GROMACS .gro file of C-alpha atoms in nm:
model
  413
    1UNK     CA    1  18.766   1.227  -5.217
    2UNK     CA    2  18.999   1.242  -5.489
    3UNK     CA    3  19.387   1.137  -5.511
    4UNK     CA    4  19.569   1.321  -5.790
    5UNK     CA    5  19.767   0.951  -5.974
    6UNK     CA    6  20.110   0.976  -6.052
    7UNK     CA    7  20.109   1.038  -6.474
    8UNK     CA    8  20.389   0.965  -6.681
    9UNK     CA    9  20.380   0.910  -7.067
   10UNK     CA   10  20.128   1.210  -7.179
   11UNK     CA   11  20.267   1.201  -7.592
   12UNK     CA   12  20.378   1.565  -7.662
   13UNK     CA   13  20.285   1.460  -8.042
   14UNK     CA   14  20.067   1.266  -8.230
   15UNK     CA   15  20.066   0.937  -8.200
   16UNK     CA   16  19.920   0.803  -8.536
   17UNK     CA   17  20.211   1.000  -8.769
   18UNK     CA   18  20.404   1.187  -8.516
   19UNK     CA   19  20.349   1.596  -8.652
   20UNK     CA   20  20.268   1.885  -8.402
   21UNK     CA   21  19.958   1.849  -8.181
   22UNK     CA   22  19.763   2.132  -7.990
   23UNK     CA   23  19.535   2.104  -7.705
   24UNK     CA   24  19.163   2.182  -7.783
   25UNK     CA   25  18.986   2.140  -7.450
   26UNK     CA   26  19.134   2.076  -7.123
   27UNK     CA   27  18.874   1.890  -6.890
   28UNK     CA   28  19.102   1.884  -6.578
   29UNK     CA   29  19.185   1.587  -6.329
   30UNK     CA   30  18.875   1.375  -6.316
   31UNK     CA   31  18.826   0.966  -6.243
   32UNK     CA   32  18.771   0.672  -6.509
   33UNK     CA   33  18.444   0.717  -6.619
   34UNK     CA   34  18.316   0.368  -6.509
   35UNK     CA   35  18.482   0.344  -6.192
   36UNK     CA   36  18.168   0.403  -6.017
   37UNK     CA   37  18.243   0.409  -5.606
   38UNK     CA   38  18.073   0.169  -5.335
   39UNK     CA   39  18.053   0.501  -5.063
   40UNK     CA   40  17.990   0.845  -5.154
   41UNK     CA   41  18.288   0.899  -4.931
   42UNK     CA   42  18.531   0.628  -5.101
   43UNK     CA   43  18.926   0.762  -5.264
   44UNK     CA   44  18.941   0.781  -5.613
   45UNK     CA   45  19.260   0.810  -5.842
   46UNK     CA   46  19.225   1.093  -6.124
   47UNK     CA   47  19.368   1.161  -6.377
   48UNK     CA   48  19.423   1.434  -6.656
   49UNK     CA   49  19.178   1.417  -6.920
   50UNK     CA   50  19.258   1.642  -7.222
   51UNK     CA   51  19.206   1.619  -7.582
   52UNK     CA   52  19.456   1.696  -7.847
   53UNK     CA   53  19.424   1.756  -8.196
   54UNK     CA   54  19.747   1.665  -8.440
   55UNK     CA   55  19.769   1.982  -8.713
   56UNK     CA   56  19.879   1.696  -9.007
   57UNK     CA   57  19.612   1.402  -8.992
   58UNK     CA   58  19.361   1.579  -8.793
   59UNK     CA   59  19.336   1.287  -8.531
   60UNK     CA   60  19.163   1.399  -8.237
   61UNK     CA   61  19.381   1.198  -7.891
   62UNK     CA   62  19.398   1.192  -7.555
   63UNK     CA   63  19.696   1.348  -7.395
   64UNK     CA   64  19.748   1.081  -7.139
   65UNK     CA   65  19.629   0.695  -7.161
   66UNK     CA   66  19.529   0.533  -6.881
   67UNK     CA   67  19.636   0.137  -6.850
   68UNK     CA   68  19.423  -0.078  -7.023
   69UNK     CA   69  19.436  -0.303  -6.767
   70UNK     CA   70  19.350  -0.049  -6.505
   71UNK     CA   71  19.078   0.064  -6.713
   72UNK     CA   72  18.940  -0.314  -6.754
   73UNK     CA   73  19.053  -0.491  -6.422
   74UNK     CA   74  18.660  -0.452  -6.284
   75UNK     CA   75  18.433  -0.331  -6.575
   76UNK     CA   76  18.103  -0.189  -6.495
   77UNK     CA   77  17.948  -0.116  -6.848
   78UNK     CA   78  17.729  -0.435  -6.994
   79UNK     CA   79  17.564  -0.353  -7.348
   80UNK     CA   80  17.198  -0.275  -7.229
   81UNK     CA   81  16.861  -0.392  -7.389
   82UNK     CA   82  16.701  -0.124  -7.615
   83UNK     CA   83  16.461  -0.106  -7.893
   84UNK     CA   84  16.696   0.124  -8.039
   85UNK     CA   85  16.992  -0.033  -8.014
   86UNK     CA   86  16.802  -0.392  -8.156
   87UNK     CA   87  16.675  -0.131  -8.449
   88UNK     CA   88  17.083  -0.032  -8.496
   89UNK     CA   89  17.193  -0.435  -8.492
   90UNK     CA   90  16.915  -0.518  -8.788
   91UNK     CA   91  17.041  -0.207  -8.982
   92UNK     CA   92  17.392  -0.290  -8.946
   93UNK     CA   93  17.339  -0.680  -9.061
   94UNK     CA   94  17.108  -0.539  -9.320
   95UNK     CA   95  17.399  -0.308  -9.478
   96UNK     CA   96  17.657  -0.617  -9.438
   97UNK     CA   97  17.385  -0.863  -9.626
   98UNK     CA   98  17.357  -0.622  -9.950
   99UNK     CA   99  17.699  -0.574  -9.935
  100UNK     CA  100  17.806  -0.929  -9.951
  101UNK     CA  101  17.983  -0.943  -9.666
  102UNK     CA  102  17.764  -1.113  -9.442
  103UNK     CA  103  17.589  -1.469  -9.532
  104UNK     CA  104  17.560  -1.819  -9.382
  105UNK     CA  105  17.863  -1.893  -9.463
  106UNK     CA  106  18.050  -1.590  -9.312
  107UNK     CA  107  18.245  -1.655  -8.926
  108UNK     CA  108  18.239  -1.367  -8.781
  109UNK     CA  109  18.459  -1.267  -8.483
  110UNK     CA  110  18.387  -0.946  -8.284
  111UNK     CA  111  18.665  -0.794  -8.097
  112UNK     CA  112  18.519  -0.576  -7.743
  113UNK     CA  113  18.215  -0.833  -7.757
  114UNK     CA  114  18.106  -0.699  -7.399
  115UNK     CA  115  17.802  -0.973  -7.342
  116UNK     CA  116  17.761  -1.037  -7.677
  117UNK     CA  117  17.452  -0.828  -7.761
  118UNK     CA  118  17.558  -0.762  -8.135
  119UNK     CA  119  17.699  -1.142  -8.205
  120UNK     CA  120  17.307  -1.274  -8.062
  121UNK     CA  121  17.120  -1.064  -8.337
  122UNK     CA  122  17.359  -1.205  -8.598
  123UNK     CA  123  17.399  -1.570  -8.529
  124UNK     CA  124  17.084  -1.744  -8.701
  125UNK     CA  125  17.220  -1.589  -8.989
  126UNK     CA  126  17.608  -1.653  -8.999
  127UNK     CA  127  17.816  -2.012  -8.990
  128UNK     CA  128  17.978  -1.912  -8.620
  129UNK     CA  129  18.045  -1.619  -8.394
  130UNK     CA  130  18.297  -1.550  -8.175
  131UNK     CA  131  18.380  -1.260  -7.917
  132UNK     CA  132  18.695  -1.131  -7.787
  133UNK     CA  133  18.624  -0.945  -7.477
  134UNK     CA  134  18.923  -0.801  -7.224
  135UNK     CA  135  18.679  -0.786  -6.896
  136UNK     CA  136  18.676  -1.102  -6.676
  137UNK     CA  137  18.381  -1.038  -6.559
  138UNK     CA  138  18.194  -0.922  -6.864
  139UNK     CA  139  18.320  -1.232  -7.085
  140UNK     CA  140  18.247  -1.458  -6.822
  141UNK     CA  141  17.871  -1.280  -6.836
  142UNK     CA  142  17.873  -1.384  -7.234
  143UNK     CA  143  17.988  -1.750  -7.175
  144UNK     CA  144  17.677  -1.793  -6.938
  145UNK     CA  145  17.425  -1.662  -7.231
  146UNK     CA  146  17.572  -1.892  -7.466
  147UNK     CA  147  17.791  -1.672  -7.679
  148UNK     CA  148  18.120  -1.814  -7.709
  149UNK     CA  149  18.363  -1.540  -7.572
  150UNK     CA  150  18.700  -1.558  -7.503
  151UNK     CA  151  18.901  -1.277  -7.251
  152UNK     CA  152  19.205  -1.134  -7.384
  153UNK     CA  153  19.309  -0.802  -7.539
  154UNK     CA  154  19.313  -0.894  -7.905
  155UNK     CA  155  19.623  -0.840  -8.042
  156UNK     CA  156  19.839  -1.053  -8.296
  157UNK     CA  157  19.979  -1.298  -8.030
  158UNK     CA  158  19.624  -1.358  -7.916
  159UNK     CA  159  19.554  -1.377  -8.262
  160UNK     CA  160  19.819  -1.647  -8.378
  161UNK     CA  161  19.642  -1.881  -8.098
  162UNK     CA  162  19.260  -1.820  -8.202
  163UNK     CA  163  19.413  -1.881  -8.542
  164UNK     CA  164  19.508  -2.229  -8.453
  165UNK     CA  165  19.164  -2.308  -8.262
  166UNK     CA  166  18.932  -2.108  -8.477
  167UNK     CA  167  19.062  -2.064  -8.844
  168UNK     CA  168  19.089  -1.778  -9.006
  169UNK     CA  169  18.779  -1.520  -9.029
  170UNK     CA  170  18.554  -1.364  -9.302
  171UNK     CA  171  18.420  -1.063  -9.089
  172UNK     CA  172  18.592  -0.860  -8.809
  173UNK     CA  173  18.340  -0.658  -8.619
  174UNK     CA  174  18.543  -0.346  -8.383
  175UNK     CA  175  18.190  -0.183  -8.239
  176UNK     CA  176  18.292   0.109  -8.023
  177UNK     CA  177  18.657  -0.021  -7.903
  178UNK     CA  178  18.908   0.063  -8.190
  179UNK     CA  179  18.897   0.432  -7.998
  180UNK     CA  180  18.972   0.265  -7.667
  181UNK     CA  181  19.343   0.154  -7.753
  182UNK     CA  182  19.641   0.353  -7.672
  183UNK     CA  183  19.817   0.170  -7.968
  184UNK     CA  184  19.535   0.073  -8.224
  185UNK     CA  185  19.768  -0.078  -8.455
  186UNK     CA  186  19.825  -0.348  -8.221
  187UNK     CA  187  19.461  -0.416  -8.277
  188UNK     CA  188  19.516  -0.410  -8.680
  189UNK     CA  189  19.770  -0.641  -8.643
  190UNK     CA  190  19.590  -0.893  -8.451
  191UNK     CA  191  19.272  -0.890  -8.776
  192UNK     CA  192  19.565  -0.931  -9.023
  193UNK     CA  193  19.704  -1.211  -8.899
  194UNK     CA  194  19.382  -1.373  -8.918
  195UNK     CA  195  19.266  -1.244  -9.225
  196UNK     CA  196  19.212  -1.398  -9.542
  197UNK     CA  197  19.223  -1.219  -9.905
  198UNK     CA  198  18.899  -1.110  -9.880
  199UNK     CA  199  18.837  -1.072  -9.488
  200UNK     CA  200  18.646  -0.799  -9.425
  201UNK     CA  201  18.672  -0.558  -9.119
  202UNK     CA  202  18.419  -0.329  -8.992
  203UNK     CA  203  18.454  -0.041  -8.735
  204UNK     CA  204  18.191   0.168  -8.573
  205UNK     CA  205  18.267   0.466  -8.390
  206UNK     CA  206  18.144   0.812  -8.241
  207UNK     CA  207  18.192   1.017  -8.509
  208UNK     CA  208  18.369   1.330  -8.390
  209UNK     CA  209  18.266   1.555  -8.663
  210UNK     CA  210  17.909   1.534  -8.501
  211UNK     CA  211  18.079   1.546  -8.159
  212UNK     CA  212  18.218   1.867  -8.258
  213UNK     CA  213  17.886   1.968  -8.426
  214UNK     CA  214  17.641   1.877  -8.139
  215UNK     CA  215  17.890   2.009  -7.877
  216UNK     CA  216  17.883   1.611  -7.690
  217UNK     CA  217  18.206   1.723  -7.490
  218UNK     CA  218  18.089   1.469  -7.253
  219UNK     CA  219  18.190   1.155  -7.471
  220UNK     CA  220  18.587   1.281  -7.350
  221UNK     CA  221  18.663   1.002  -7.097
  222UNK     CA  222  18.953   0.784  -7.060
  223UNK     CA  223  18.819   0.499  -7.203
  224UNK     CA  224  18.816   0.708  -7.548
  225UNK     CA  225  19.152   0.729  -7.653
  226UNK     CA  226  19.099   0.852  -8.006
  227UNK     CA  227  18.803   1.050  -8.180
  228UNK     CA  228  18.808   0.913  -8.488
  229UNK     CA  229  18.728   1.066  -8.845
  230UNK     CA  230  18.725   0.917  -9.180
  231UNK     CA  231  19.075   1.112  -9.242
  232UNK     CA  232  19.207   0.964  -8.919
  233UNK     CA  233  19.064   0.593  -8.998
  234UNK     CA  234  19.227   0.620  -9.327
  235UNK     CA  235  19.538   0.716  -9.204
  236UNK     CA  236  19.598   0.430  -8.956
  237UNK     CA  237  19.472   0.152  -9.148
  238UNK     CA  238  19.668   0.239  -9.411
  239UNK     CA  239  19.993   0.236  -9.172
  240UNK     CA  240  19.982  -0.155  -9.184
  241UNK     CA  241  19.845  -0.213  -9.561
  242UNK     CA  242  19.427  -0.194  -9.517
  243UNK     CA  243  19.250   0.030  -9.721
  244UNK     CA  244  18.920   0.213  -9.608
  245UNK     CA  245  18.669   0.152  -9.930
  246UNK     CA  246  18.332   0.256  -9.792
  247UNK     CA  247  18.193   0.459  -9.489
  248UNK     CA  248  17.850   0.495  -9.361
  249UNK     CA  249  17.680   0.734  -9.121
  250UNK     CA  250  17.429   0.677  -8.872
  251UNK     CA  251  17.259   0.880  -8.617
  252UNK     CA  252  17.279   0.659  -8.305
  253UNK     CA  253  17.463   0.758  -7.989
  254UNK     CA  254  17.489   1.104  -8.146
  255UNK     CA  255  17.631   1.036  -8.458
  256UNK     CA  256  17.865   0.733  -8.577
  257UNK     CA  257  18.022   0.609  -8.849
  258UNK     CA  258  18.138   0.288  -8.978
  259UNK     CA  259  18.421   0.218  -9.157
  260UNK     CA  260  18.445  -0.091  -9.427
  261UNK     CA  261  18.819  -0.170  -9.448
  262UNK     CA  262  18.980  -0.437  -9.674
  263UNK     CA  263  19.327  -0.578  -9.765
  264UNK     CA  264  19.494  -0.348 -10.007
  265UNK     CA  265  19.541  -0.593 -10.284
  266UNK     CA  266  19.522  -0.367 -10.564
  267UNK     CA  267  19.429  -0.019 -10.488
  268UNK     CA  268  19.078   0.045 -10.586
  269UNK     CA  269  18.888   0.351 -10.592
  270UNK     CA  270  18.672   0.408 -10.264
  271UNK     CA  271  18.338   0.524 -10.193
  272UNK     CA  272  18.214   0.839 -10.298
  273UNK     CA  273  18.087   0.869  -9.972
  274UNK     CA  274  18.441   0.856  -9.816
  275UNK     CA  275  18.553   1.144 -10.067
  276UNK     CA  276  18.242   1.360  -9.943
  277UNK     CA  277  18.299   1.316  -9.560
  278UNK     CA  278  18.719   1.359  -9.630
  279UNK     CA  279  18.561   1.727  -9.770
  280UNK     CA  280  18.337   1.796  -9.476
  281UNK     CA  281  18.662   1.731  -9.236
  282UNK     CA  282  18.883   1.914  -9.419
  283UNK     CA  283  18.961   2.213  -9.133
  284UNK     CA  284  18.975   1.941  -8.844
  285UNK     CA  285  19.341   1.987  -8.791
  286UNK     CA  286  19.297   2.372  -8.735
  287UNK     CA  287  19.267   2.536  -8.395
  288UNK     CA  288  19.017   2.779  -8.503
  289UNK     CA  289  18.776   2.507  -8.634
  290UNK     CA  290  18.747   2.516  -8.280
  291UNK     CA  291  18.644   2.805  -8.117
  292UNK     CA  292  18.281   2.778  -8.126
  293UNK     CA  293  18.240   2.397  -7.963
  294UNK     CA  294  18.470   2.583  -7.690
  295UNK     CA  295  18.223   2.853  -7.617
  296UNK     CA  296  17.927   2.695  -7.665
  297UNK     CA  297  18.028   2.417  -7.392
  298UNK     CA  298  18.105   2.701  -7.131
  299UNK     CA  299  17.756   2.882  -7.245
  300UNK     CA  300  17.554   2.556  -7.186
  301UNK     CA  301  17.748   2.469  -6.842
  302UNK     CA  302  17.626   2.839  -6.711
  303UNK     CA  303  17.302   2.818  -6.870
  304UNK     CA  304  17.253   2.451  -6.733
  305UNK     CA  305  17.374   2.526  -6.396
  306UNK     CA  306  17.203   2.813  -6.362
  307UNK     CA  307  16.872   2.626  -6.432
  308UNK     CA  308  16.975   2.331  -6.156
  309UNK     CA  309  16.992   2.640  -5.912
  310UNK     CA  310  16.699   2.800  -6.015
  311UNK     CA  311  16.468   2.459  -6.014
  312UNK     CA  312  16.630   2.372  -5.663
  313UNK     CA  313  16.549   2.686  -5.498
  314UNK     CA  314  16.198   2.633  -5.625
  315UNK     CA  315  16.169   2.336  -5.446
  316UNK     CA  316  16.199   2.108  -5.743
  317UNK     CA  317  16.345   1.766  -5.719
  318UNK     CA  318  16.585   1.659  -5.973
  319UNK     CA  319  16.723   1.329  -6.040
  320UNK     CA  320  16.951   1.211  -6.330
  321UNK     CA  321  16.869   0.956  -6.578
  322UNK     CA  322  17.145   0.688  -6.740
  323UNK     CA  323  17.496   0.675  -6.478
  324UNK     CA  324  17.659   0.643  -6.873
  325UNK     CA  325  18.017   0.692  -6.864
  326UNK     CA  326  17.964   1.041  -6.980
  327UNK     CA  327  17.750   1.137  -6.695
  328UNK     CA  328  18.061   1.101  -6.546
  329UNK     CA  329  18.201   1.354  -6.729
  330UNK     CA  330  17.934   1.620  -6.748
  331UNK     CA  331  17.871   1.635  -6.391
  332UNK     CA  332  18.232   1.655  -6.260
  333UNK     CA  333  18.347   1.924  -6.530
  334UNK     CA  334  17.971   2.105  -6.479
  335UNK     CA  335  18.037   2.102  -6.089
  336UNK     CA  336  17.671   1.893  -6.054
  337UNK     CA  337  17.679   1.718  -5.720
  338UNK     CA  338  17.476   1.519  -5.500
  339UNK     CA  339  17.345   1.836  -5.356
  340UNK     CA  340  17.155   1.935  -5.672
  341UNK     CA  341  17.080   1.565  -5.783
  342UNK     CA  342  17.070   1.302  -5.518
  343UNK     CA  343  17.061   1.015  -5.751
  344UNK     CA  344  17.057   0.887  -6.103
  345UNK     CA  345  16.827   0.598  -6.224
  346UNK     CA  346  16.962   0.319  -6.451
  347UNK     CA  347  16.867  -0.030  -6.541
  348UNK     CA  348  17.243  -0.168  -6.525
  349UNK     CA  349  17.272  -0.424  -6.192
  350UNK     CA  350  17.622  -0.374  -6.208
  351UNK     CA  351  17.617  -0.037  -6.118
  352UNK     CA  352  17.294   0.016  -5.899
  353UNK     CA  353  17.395   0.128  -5.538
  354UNK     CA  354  17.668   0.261  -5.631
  355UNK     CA  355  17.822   0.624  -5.658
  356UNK     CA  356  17.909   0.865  -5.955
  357UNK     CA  357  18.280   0.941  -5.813
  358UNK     CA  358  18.358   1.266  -5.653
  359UNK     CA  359  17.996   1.401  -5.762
  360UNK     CA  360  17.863   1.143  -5.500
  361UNK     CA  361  17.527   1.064  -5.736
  362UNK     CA  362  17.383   0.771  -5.616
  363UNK     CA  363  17.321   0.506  -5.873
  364UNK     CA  364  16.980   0.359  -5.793
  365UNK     CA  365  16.738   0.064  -6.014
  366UNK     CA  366  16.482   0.287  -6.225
  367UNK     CA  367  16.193   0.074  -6.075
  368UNK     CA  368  16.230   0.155  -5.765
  369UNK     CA  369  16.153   0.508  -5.785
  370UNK     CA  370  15.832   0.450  -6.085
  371UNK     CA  371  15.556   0.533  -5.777
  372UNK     CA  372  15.774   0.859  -5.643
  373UNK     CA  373  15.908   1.060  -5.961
  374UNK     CA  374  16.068   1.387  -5.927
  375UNK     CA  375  15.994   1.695  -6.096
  376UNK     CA  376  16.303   1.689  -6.400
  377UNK     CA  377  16.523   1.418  -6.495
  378UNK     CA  378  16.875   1.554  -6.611
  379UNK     CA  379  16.907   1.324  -6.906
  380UNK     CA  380  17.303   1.202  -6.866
  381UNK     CA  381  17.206   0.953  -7.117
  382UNK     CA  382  17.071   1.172  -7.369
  383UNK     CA  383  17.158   0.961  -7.698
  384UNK     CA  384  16.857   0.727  -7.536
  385UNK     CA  385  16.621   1.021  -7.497
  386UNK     CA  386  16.334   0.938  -7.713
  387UNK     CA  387  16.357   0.554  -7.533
  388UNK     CA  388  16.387   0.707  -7.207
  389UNK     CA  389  16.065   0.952  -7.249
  390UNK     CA  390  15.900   0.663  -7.402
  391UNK     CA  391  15.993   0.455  -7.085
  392UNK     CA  392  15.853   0.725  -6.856
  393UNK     CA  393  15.547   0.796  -7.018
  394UNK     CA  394  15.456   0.481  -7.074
  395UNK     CA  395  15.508   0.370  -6.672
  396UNK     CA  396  15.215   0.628  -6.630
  397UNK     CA  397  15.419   0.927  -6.567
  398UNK     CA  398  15.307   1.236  -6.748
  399UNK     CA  399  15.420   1.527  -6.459
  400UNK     CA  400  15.806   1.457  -6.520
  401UNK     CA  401  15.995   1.715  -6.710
  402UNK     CA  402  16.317   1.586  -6.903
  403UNK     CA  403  16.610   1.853  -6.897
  404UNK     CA  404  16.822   1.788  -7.211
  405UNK     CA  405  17.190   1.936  -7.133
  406UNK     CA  406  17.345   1.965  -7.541
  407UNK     CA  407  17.364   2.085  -7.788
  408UNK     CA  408  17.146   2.358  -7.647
  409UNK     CA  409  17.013   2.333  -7.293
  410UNK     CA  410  16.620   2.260  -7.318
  411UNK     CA  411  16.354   2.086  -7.147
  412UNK     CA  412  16.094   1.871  -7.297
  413UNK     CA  413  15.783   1.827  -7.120
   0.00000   0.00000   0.00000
């Protein structure tokens, strides 16, 4: 049952340099992606969830942002284990190592820690670590595996008193949270004032060029704020004296980039690589570059439901696979509900027995259901799909098909 919040604020322009904006896809009135439900039959609050695109810098935005603290009060998502993700960490610490910007001497401080995944891989081979982590309940999850984490929302005030425990610090890490701030300068502002001259800061994102690209409407939830492009990154770091001197792109979660930013000192000449992506962007602030993510997301919801209906009327059993935040998304705007699949596995204990709001998916533990499999799993966490086949196959399971719901609707046997 859903309860329509009261919304004030939506920004009628752009937030990062103020020019004319223009809606490019209107998702309707749906609930925070992570506030999963204890009963199927529980009140929700929703709220609108648009994206707008400003015709100067190109920076894709929300047109309403939720509270932070709303959004963080009781925070479901913890990092999970993956072979993939582990893979991501090395290459990450590998890139950071040849780069220079990464030794045994280097304290590190990640900002949006969660438990501290990222920080474990990289402490035997830094001086100290640190996370900054607004959940209570997700910090207080790091503390008890040993990675020093401290709960605030890192900002410069927060930042003046870390200063004066911690020091200053040689590497800022910003995995997959710079998006998730109404005001991101705030954030900026809080690694400046404990930078040092050659403090380095690096920021990985969903890139939205490939969200565009692959048609991954589905990673448009509140939590995401911003959709972030080199253009974009380079014109709000540059708002509060940074300079963006190196990008690099990598194929995980669907496509991200990160962003190497430094202390404009002198003004040196970046990357080539930024100057080729700046290129490939350069029609992101134009309505018509568009058109064709539009209709291809309305072509794979009919095609997709269509399928459901088809495989349901067969007799089929369908469950979904990964209660991500963006499951959230695809099966509220899609119209999937517990009538076409009853549940959806995943490994997180936060969330198991719990309910996808409003779609009334039950969230259930994968092992429980490895000795009674249905006939498809809807992958809602498709940027684990060759881990999740993996998973299945490897449990014994060779009779479940895998429905795959972007960029094209397929199924992999």
């Amino acid at each position: 049952m859903a309860e329509k919040s009261r919304v004030d604020g939506a920004s009628p322009n752009c937030r990062i340099c103020g020019s004319e904006i223009f809606t490019m896809i209107d998702l309707g009135n749906v609930p925070f992606a992570n506030a999963l439900v204890n009963r199927a039959d529980e009140k929700v609050n929703v709220f609108p969830l648009a994206l707008n695109i400003c015709k100067k810098c190109s920076t894709a935005q929300l047109s309403y942002c939720a509270d932070e603290r709303e959004l963080y009060k009781n925070y479901l998502f913890i990092t999970p284990q993956s072979n993939a993700l582990s893979d991501h960490y090395e290459w990450i610490t590998k890139y950071l190592e040849e780069r220079n910007y990464l030794s045994s001497e280097t304290k590190v401080l990640e900002i949006g820690s969660n438990i501290g995944r990222f920080l474990e891989h990289i402490q035997p081979r830094v001086k100290s670590i640190l996370g900054v982590d607004p959940a209570i309940n997700i910090a207080e999850m790091a503390n008890r595996r040993d990675v020093p984490t401290v709960n605030a929302f890192f900002n410069a005030g927060e930042a003046a008193v870390l200063r004066d425990q911690f020091g200053v610090m040689d590497l800022f890490i910003a995995r997959h949270c710079f998006a998730h701030n109404e005001k991101p300068w705030q954030m900026l502002d809080g690694v400046i004032a404990m930078m040092h001259p050659d403090s380095v800061l690096l920021i990985e994102n969903a890139y939205f060029l490939d969200t565009i690209q692959k048609y991954e409407f589905d990673q448009i939830y509140h939590e995401h704020m911003y959709y972030h492009t080199v253009r974009s990154i380079s014109e709000i770091v540059s708002k509060r004296g940074l300079q963006l001197v190196d990008v690099i792109h990598s194929d995980i979660h669907g496509g991200t980039m990160l962003y190497v930013i430094k202390k404009e000192k002198k003004r040196v000449r970046p990357n080539k690589s930024v100057n080729s992506f700046l290129r490939a962007e350069k029609n992101m602030h134009d309505e018509d570059f568009y058109k064709n993510f539009q209709e291809q997301i309305e072509r794979n919801k009919g095609e997709l439901m269509s399928l459901l209906n088809k495989l349901i009327s067969r007799g089929k059993t369908i469950y979904g696979y990964g209660a991500s935040a963006k499951s959230t998304t695809l099966v509220n705007y899609y119209g999937i509900t517990n009538g076409i699949v009853p549940i959806v596995l995943d490994s997180t204990v936060t969330k198991q027995g719990k309910y996808i709001p409003l779609a009334n998916i039950r969230v259930v533990n994968e092992q429980e259901y490895l000795d009674d499999p249905p006939d498809y799993y809807l992958l809602t966490i498709w940027n684990y799909k060759k881990e999740i086949i993996q998973k299945v196959r490897d449990a014994g399971n060779h009779h479940t098909k895998f429905i795959l719901p972007h960029p094209e609707v397929e199924i992999y046997d």
